Tab-separated table of C-alpha atoms and ligand atoms in Angstrom:
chain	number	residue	atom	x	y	z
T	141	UNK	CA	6.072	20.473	-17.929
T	142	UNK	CA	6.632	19.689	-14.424
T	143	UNK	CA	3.897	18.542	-12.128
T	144	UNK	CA	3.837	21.628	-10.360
T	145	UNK	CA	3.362	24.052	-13.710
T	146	UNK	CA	0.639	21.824	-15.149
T	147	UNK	CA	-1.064	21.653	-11.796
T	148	UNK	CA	-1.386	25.541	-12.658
T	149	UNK	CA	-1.188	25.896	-16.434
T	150	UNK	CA	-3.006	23.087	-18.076
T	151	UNK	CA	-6.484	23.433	-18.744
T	152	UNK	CA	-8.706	26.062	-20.995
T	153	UNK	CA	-7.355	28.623	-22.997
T	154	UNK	CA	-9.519	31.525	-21.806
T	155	UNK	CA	-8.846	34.314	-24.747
T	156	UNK	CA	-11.977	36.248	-25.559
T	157	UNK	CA	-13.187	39.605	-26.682
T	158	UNK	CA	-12.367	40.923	-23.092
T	159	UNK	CA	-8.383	39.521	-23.102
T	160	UNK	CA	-7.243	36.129	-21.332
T	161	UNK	CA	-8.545	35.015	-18.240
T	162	UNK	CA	-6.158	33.950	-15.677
T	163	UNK	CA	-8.415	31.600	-13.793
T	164	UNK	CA	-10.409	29.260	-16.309
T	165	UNK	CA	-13.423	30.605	-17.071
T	166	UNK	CA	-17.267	29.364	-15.719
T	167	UNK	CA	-19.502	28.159	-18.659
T	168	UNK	CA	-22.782	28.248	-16.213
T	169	UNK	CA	-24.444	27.093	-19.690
T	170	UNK	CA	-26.887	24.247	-20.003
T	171	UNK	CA	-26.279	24.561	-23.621
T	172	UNK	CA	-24.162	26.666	-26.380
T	173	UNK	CA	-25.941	28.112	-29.429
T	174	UNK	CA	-25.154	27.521	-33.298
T	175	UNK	CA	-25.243	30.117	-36.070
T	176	UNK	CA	-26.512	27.507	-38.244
T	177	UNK	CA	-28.701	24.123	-38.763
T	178	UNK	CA	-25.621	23.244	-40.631
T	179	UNK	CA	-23.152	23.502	-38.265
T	180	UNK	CA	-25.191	22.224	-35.491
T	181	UNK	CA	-26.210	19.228	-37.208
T	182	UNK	CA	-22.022	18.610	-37.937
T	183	UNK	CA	-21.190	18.792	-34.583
T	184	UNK	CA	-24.020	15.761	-33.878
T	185	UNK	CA	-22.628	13.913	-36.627
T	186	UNK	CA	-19.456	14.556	-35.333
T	187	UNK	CA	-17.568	16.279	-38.080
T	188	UNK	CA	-17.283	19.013	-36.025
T	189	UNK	CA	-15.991	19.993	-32.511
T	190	UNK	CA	-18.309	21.688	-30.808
T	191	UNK	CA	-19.886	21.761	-27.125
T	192	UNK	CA	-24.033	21.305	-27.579
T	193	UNK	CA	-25.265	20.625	-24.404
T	194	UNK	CA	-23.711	20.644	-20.834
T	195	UNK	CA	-24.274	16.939	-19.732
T	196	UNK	CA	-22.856	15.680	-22.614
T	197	UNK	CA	-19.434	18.340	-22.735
T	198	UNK	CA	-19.150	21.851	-21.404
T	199	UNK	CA	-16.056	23.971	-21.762
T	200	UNK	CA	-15.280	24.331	-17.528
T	201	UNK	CA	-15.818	20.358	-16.947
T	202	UNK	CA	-12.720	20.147	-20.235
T	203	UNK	CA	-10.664	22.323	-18.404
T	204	UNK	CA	-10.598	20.114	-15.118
T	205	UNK	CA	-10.596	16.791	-17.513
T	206	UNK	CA	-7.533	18.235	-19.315
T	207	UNK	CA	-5.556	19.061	-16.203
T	208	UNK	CA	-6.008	16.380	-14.253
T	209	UNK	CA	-5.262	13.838	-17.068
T	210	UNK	CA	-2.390	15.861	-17.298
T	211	UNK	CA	-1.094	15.393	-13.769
T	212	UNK	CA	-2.037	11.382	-14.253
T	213	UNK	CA	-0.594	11.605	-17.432
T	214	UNK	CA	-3.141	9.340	-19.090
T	215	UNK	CA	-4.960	9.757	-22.623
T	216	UNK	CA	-7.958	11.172	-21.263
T	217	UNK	CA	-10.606	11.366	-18.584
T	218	UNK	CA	-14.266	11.866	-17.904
T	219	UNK	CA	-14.947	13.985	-14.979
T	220	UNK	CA	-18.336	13.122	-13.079
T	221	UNK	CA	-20.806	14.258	-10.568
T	222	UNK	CA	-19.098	12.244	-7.664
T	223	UNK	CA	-16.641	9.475	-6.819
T	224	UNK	CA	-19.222	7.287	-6.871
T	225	UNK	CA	-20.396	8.488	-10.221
T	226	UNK	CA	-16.945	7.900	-11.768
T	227	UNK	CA	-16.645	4.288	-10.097
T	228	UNK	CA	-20.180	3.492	-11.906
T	229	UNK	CA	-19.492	4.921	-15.132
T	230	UNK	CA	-16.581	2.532	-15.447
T	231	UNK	CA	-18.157	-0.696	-14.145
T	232	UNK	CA	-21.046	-0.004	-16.307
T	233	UNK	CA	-18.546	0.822	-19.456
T	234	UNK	CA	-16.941	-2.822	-18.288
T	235	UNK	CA	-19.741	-5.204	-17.809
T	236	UNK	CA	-23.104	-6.696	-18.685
T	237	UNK	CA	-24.961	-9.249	-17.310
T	238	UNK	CA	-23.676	-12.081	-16.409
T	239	UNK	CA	-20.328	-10.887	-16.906
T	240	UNK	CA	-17.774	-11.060	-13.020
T	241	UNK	CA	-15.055	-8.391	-10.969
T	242	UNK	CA	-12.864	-9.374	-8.684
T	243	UNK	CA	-12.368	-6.173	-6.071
T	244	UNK	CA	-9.969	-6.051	-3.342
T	245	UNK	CA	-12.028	-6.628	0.279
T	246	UNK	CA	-10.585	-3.586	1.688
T	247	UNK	CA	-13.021	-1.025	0.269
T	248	UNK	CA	-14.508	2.291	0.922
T	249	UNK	CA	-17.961	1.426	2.328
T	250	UNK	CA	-19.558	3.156	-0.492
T	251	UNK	CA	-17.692	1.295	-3.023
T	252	UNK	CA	-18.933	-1.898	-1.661
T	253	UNK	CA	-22.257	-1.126	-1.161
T	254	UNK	CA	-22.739	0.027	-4.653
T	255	UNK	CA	-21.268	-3.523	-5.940
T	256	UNK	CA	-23.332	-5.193	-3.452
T	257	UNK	CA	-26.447	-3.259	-3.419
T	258	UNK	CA	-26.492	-2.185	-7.334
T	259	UNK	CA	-24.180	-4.642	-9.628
T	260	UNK	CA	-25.150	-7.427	-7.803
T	261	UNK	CA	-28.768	-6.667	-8.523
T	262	UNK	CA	-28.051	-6.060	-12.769
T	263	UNK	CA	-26.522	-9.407	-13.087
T	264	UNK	CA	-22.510	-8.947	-12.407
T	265	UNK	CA	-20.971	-11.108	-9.859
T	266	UNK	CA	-18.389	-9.293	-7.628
T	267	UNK	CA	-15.558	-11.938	-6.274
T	268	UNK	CA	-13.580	-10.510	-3.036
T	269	UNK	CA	-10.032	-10.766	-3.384
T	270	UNK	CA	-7.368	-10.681	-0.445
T	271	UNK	CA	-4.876	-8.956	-2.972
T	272	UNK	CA	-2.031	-8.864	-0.699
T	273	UNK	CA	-2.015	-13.003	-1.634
T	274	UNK	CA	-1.939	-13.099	-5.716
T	275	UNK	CA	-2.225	-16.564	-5.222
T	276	UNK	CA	-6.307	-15.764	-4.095
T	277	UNK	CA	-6.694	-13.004	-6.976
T	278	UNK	CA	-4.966	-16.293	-9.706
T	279	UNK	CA	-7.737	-18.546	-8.135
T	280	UNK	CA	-10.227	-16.007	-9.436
T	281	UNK	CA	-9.630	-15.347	-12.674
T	282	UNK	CA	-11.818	-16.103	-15.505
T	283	UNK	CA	-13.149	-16.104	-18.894
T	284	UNK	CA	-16.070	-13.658	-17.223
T	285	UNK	CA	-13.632	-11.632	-15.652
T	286	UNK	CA	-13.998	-8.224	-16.903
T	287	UNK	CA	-12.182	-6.294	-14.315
T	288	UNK	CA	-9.879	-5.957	-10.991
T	289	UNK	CA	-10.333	-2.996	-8.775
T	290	UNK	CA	-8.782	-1.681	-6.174
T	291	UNK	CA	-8.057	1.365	-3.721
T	292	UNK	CA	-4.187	3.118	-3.780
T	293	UNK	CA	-4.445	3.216	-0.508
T	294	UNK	CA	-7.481	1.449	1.205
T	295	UNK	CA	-10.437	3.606	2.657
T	296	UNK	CA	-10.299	2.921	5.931
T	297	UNK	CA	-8.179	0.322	6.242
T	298	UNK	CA	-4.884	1.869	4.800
T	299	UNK	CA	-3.457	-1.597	2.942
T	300	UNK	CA	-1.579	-0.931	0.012
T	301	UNK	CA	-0.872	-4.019	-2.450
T	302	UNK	CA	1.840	-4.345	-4.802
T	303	UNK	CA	0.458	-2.979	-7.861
T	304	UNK	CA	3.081	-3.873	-10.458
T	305	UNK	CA	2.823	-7.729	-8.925
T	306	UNK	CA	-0.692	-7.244	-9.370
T	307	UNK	CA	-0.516	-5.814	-12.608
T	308	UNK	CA	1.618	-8.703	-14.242
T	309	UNK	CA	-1.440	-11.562	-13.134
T	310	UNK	CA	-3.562	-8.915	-15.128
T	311	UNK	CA	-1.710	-8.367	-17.994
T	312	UNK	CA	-1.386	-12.243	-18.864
T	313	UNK	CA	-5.017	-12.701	-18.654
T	314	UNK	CA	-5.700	-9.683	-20.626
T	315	UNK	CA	-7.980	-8.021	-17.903
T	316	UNK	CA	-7.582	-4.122	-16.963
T	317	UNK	CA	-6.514	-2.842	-13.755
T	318	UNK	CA	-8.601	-0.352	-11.945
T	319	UNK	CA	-7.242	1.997	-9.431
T	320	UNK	CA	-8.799	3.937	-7.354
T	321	UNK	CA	-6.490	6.687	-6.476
T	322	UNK	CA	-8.418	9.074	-4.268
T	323	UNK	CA	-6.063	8.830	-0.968
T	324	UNK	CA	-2.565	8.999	-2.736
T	325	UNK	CA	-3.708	11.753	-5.545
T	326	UNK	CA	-1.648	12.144	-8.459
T	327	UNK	CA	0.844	13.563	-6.567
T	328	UNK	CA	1.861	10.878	-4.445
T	329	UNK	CA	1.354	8.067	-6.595
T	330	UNK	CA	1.355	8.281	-10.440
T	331	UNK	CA	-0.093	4.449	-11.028
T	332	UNK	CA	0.183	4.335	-14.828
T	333	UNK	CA	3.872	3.674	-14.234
T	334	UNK	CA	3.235	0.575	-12.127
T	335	UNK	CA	0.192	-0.687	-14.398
T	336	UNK	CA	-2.923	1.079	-13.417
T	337	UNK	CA	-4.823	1.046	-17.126
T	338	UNK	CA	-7.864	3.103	-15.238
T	339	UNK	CA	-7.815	5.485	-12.715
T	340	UNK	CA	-11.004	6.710	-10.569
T	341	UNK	CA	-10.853	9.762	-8.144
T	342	UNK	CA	-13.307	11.356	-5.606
T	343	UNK	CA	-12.611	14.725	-6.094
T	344	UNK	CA	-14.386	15.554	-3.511
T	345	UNK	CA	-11.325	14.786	-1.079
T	346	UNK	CA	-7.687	15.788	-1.954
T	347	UNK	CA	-8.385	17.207	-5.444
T	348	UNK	CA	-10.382	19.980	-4.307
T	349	UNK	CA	-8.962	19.653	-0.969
T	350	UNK	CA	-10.702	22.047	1.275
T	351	UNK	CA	-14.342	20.362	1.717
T	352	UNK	CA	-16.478	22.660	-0.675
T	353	UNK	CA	-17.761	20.175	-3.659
T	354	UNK	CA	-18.544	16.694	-4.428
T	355	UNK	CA	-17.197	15.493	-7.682
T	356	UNK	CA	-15.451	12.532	-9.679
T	357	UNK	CA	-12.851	12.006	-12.487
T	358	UNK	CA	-11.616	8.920	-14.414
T	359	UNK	CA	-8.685	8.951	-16.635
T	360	UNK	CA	-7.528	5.979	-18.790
T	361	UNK	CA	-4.066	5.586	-18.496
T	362	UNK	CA	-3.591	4.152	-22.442
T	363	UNK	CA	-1.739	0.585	-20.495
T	364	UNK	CA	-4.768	-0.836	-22.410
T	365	UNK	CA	-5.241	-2.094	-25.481
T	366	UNK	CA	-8.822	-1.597	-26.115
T	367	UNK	CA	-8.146	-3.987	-29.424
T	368	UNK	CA	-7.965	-7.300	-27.122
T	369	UNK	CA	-11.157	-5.996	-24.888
T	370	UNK	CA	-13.117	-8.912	-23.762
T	371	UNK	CA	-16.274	-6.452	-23.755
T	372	UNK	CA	-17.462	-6.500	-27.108
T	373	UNK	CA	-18.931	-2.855	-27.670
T	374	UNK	CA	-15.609	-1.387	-26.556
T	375	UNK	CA	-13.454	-3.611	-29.001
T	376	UNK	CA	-16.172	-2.932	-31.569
T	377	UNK	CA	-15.959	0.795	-30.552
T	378	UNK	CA	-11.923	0.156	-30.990
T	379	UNK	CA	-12.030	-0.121	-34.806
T	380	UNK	CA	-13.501	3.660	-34.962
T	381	UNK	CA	-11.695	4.714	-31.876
T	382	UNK	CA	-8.531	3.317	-31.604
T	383	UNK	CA	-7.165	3.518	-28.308
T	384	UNK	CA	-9.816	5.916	-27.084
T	385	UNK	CA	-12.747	3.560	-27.099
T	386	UNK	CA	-12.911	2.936	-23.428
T	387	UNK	CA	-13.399	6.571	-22.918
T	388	UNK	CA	-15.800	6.819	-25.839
T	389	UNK	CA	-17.622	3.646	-24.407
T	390	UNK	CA	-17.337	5.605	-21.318
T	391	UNK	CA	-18.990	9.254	-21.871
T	392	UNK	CA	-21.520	8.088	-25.222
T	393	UNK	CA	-23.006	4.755	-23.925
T	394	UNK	CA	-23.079	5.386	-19.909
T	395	UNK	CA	-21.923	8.638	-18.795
T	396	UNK	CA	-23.987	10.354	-21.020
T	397	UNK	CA	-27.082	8.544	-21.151
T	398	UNK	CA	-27.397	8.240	-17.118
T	399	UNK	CA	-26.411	11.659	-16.729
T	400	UNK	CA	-23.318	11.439	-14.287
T	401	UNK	CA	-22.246	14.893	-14.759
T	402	UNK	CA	-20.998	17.539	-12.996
T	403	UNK	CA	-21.670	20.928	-12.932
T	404	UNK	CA	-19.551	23.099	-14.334
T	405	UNK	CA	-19.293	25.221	-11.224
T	406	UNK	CA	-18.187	22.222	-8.984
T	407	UNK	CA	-15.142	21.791	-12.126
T	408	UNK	CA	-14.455	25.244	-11.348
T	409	UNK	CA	-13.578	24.295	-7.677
T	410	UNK	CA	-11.588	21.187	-8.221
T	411	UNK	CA	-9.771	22.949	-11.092
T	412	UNK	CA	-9.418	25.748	-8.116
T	413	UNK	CA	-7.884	22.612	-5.832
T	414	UNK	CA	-5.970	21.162	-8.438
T	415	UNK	CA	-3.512	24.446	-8.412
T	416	UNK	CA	-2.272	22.971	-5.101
T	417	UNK	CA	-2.020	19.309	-4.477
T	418	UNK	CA	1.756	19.398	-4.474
T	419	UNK	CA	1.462	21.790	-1.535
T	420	UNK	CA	-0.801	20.297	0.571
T	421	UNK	CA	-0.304	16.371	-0.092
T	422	UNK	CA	3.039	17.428	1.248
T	423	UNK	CA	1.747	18.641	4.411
T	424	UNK	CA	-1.404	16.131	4.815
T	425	UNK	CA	1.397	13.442	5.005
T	426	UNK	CA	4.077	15.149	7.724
T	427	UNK	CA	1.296	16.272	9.597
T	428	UNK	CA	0.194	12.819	9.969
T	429	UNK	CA	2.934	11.094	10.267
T	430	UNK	CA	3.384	13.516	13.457
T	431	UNK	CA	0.706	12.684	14.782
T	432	UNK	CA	0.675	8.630	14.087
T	433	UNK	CA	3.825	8.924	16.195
T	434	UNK	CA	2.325	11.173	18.912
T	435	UNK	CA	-0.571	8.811	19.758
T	436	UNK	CA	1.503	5.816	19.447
T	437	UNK	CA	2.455	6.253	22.398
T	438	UNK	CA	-0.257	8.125	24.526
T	439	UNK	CA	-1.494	5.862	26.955
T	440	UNK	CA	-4.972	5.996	26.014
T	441	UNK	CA	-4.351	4.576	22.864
T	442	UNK	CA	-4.255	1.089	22.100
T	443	UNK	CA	-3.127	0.911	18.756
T	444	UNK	CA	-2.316	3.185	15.639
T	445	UNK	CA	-2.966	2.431	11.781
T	446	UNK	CA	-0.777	4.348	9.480
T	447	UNK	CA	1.436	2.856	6.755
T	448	UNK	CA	4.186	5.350	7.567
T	449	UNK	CA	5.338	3.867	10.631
T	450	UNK	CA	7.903	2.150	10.236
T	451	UNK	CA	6.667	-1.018	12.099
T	452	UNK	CA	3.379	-1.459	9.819
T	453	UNK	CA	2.625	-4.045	7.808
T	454	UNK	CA	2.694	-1.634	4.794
T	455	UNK	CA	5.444	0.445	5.322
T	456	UNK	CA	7.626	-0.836	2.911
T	457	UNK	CA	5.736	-1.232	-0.654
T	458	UNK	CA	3.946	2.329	0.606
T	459	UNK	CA	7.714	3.594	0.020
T	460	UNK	CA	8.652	2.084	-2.823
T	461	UNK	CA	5.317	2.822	-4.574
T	462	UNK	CA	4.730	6.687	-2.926
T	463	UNK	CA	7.991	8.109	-2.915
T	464	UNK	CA	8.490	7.602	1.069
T	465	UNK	CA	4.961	9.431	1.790
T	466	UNK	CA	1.851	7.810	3.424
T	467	UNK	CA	-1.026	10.478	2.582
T	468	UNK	CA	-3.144	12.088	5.116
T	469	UNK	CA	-5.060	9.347	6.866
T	470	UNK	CA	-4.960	7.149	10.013
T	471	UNK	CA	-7.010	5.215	12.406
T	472	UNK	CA	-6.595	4.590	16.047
T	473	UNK	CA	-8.022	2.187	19.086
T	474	UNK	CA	-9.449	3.348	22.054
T	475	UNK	CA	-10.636	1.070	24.877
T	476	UNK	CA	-14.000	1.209	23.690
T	477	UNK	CA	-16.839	2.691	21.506
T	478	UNK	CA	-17.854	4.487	24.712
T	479	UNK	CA	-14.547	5.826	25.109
T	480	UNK	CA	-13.937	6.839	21.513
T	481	UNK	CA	-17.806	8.291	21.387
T	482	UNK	CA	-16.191	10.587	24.848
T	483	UNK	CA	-13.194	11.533	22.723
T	484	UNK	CA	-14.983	12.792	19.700
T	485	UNK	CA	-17.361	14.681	21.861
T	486	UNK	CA	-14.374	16.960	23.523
T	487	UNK	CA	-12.924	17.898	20.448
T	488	UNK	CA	-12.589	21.099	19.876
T	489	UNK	CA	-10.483	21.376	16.786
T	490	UNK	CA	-11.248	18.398	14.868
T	491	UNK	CA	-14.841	17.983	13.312
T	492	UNK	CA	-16.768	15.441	13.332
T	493	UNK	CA	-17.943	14.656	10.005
T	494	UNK	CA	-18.151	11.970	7.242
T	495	UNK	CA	-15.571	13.001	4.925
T	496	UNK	CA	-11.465	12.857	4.096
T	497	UNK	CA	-9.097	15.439	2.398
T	498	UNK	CA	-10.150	18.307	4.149
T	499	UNK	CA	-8.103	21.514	4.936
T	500	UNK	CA	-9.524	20.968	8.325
T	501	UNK	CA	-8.884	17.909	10.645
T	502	UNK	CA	-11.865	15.515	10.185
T	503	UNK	CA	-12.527	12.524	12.511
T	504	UNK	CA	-15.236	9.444	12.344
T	505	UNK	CA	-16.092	6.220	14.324
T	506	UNK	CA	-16.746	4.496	10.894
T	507	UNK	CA	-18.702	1.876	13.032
T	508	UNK	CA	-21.989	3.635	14.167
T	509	UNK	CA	-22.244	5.787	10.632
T	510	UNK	CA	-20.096	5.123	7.180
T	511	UNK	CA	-20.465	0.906	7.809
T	512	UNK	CA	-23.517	0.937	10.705
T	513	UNK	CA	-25.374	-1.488	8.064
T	514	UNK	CA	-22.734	-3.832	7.192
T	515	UNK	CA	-22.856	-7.012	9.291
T	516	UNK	CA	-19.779	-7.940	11.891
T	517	UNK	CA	-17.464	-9.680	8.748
T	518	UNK	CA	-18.571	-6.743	6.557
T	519	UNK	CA	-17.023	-4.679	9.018
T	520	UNK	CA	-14.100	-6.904	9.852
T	521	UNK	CA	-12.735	-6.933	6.438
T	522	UNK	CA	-12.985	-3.280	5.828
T	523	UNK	CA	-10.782	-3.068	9.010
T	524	UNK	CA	-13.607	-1.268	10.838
T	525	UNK	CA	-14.343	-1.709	14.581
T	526	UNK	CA	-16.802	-0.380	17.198
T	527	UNK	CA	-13.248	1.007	19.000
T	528	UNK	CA	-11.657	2.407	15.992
T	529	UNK	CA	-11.671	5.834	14.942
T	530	UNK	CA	-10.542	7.492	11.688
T	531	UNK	CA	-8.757	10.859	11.129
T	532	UNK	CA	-8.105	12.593	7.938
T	533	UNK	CA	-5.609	15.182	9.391
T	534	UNK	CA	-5.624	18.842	7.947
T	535	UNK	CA	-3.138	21.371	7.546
T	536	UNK	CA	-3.608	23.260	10.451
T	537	UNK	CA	-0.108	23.844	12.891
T	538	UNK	CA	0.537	19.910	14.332
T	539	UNK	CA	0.811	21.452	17.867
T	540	UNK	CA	-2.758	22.492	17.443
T	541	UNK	CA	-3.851	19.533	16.242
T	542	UNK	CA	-1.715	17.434	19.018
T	543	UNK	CA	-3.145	20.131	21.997
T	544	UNK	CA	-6.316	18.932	20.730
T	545	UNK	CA	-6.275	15.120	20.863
T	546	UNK	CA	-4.433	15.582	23.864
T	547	UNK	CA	-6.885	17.737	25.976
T	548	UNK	CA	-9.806	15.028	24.145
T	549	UNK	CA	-7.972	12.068	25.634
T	550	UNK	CA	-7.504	12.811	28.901
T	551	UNK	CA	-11.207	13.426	29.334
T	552	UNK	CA	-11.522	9.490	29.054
C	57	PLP	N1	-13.421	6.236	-3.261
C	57	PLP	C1	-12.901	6.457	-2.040
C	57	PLP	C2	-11.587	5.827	-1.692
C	57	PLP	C3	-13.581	7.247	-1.113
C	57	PLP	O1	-13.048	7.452	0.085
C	57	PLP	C4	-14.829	7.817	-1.494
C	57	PLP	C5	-15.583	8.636	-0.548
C	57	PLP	O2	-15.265	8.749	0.613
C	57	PLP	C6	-15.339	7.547	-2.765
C	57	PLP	C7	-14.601	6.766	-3.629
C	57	PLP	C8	-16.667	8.103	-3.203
C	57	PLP	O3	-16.529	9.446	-3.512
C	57	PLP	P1	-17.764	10.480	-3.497
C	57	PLP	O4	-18.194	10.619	-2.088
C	57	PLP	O5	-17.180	11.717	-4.094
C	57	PLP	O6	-18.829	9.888	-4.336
């Protein structure tokens, strides 16, 4: 199938008593009931399929796992409460004590806080790599190494590295790529093909795309070979599990035990969202792109931030590796925080919020909330400053959305 049919068609099979259900159906079940001992006690011992108890499996939260490993076209996924919940389930599954990452530095504030603030504490050292410069990423490579991550697309700071370059230095030191793919979506940017061996998601942003749940996925992408795993539960795990032991490792000795699920009625949305990425990733990215070239030259604005003009730094790998789109994000320089503070304040369109991926047209000075703890080169190497402003532009008519900045602007 097509992306477009499995975006619609993949998922549960929804035959019951009552006929088949065109939408998949909500298991609002905490847990599922057993005719008897016998069978129960199968399905613990696992000789049986069978869902028991709804933060382990439930049949909604399969349905969204199944499609959206489908559009990634991995081996499987584990779909969690949030992004954040997905990140940690897989840095958890990946490391111990004493064990290192190396990360790109241009990450979503929440990423980095959570290395910072939580792995840091348990033991794991995080090493911040420029990975635009493989030389840097080389330099940090070694036998404690247990991972590389990095964002698609950077949150807020739009870089895009070369992921099949990036992919090679992994590959010959046997360490596994992670990709964090919530600003390109599946439908931009399928990363298997250029060496991602996990991917995360907040599905809180494009995959449900319209604002109304917070939620996570992470799909391995079978580029691994779980065999050669440095981490020795998951290569242990590898002799039962073959090539599914990360995801094993994954859902029976983290996500499981911490309880990083979702509930099934937030699966229900993003399966909901998932219908329509191909549709609205299309017009996230012209609507931005129309208005990156708009306020590029509105002379009020001092510079513009989006990989999809032609003059950025990015431009070029973002079209090889996206298929000539840029996704729906971009930040812009005022004067001053004053003057942006004056901008967001006339909106009238646009809100004001902290979140991306939005039907609506969203906008943030990333300074004063998202990074206001980070120090000054916290802040400078997310690409974040007290007169930049970030938009994650909707899908409402570009002329409103242009009338709006416009009338904004020339209150400054
Ligand atoms: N990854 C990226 C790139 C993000 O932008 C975000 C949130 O903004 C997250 C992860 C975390 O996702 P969530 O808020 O669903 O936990």
């Amino acid at each position: 199938m097509e992306f477009e049919t499995k975006a619609i068609h993949i998922g549960l099979d929804g035959t019951n008593k009552t006929g088949t259900a065109t939408s998949v159906p909500l298991y609002e079940s905490a847990a599922f009931s057993f005719n008897t001992a016998e069978e129960l006690s199968e399905v613990f011992e696992g000789k049986r399929f069978g869902y028991v108890y709804s933060r382990i499996s439930n049949p909604t939260i399969t349905a969204f796992e199944l499609r959206l490993n489908a559009l990634e076209e991995g081996i499987g996924a584990v779909a969690t409460a949030s992004g954040m919940a997905a990140i940690a389930t897989v840095i958890f599954a990946l490391t111990e004590q004493g064990d290192e990452i190396i990360s790109s530095e241009s990450l979503f504030g929440g990423t980095y806080l959570f290395f910072n603030e939580v792995m840091k504490k348990y033991g794991v050292k995080i090493n911040y790599a420029d990975l635009n410069n493989p030389d840097s990423l080389k330099k940090l490579i070694n036998k404690k190494t247990k991972l590389i991550f990095l964002e698609s697309l950077s949150n807020p700071k739009l870089e895009i590295s070369d992921l099949k370059l990036l992919s090679n230095i992994a590959k010959e030191n046997n360490v596994p790529l992670v990709v964090d793919n919530t600003l390109t979506t599946p439908y931009l940017w399928r990363s298997k093909y250029f060496g991602a061996d996990i991917i995360v998601h907040s599905a809180t942003k494009y995959i449900t795309g319209n604002g109304t749940a917070i939620g996570g996925i992470l799909v391995d992408t079978g580029n691994y070979n779980w065999k050669n795993s440095s981490v020795d539960k998951i290569k242990e795990l590898s002799k039962k599990a073959g090539h599914l032991a990360f995801l094993a490792a994954a859902r029976s000795k983290i996500y499981q035990n911490i309880g990083f699920t979702p509930s099934p009625f937030n699966a229900f949305l993003h399966i909901m969202g998932l219908e329509t990425p191909q549709l609205r990733m299309e017009k996230h990215c012209s609507n931005t792109l129309d208005l990156a070239k708009h306020l590029k030259y509105h002379k009020k604005v001092v510079n513009v931030n989006y990989p999809g003009l032609k003059e950025n730094k990015f431009y070029e790998i973002g079209k090889k590796q996206f298929a000539g789109k840029f996704g729906g994000l971009l930040t812009f320089s005022l004067e001053s925080k004053k003057a942006c503070f004056k901008f967001i304040n006339n909106l009238k369109l646009a809100k004001n919020l902290a979140n991306l991926g939005d039907t609506r047209t969203l906008i943030i000075h990333p300074a004063s909330t998202i990074y206001l703890n980070c120090t000054e080169e916290e802040k400078k190497s997310a690409g974040v400053s007290d007169n930049m402003i970030r938009v994650s532009v909707g899908l409402e008519n570009i002329n409103d959305i242009i009338e709006d900045f416009n009338q904004s602007l020339e209150k400054i």
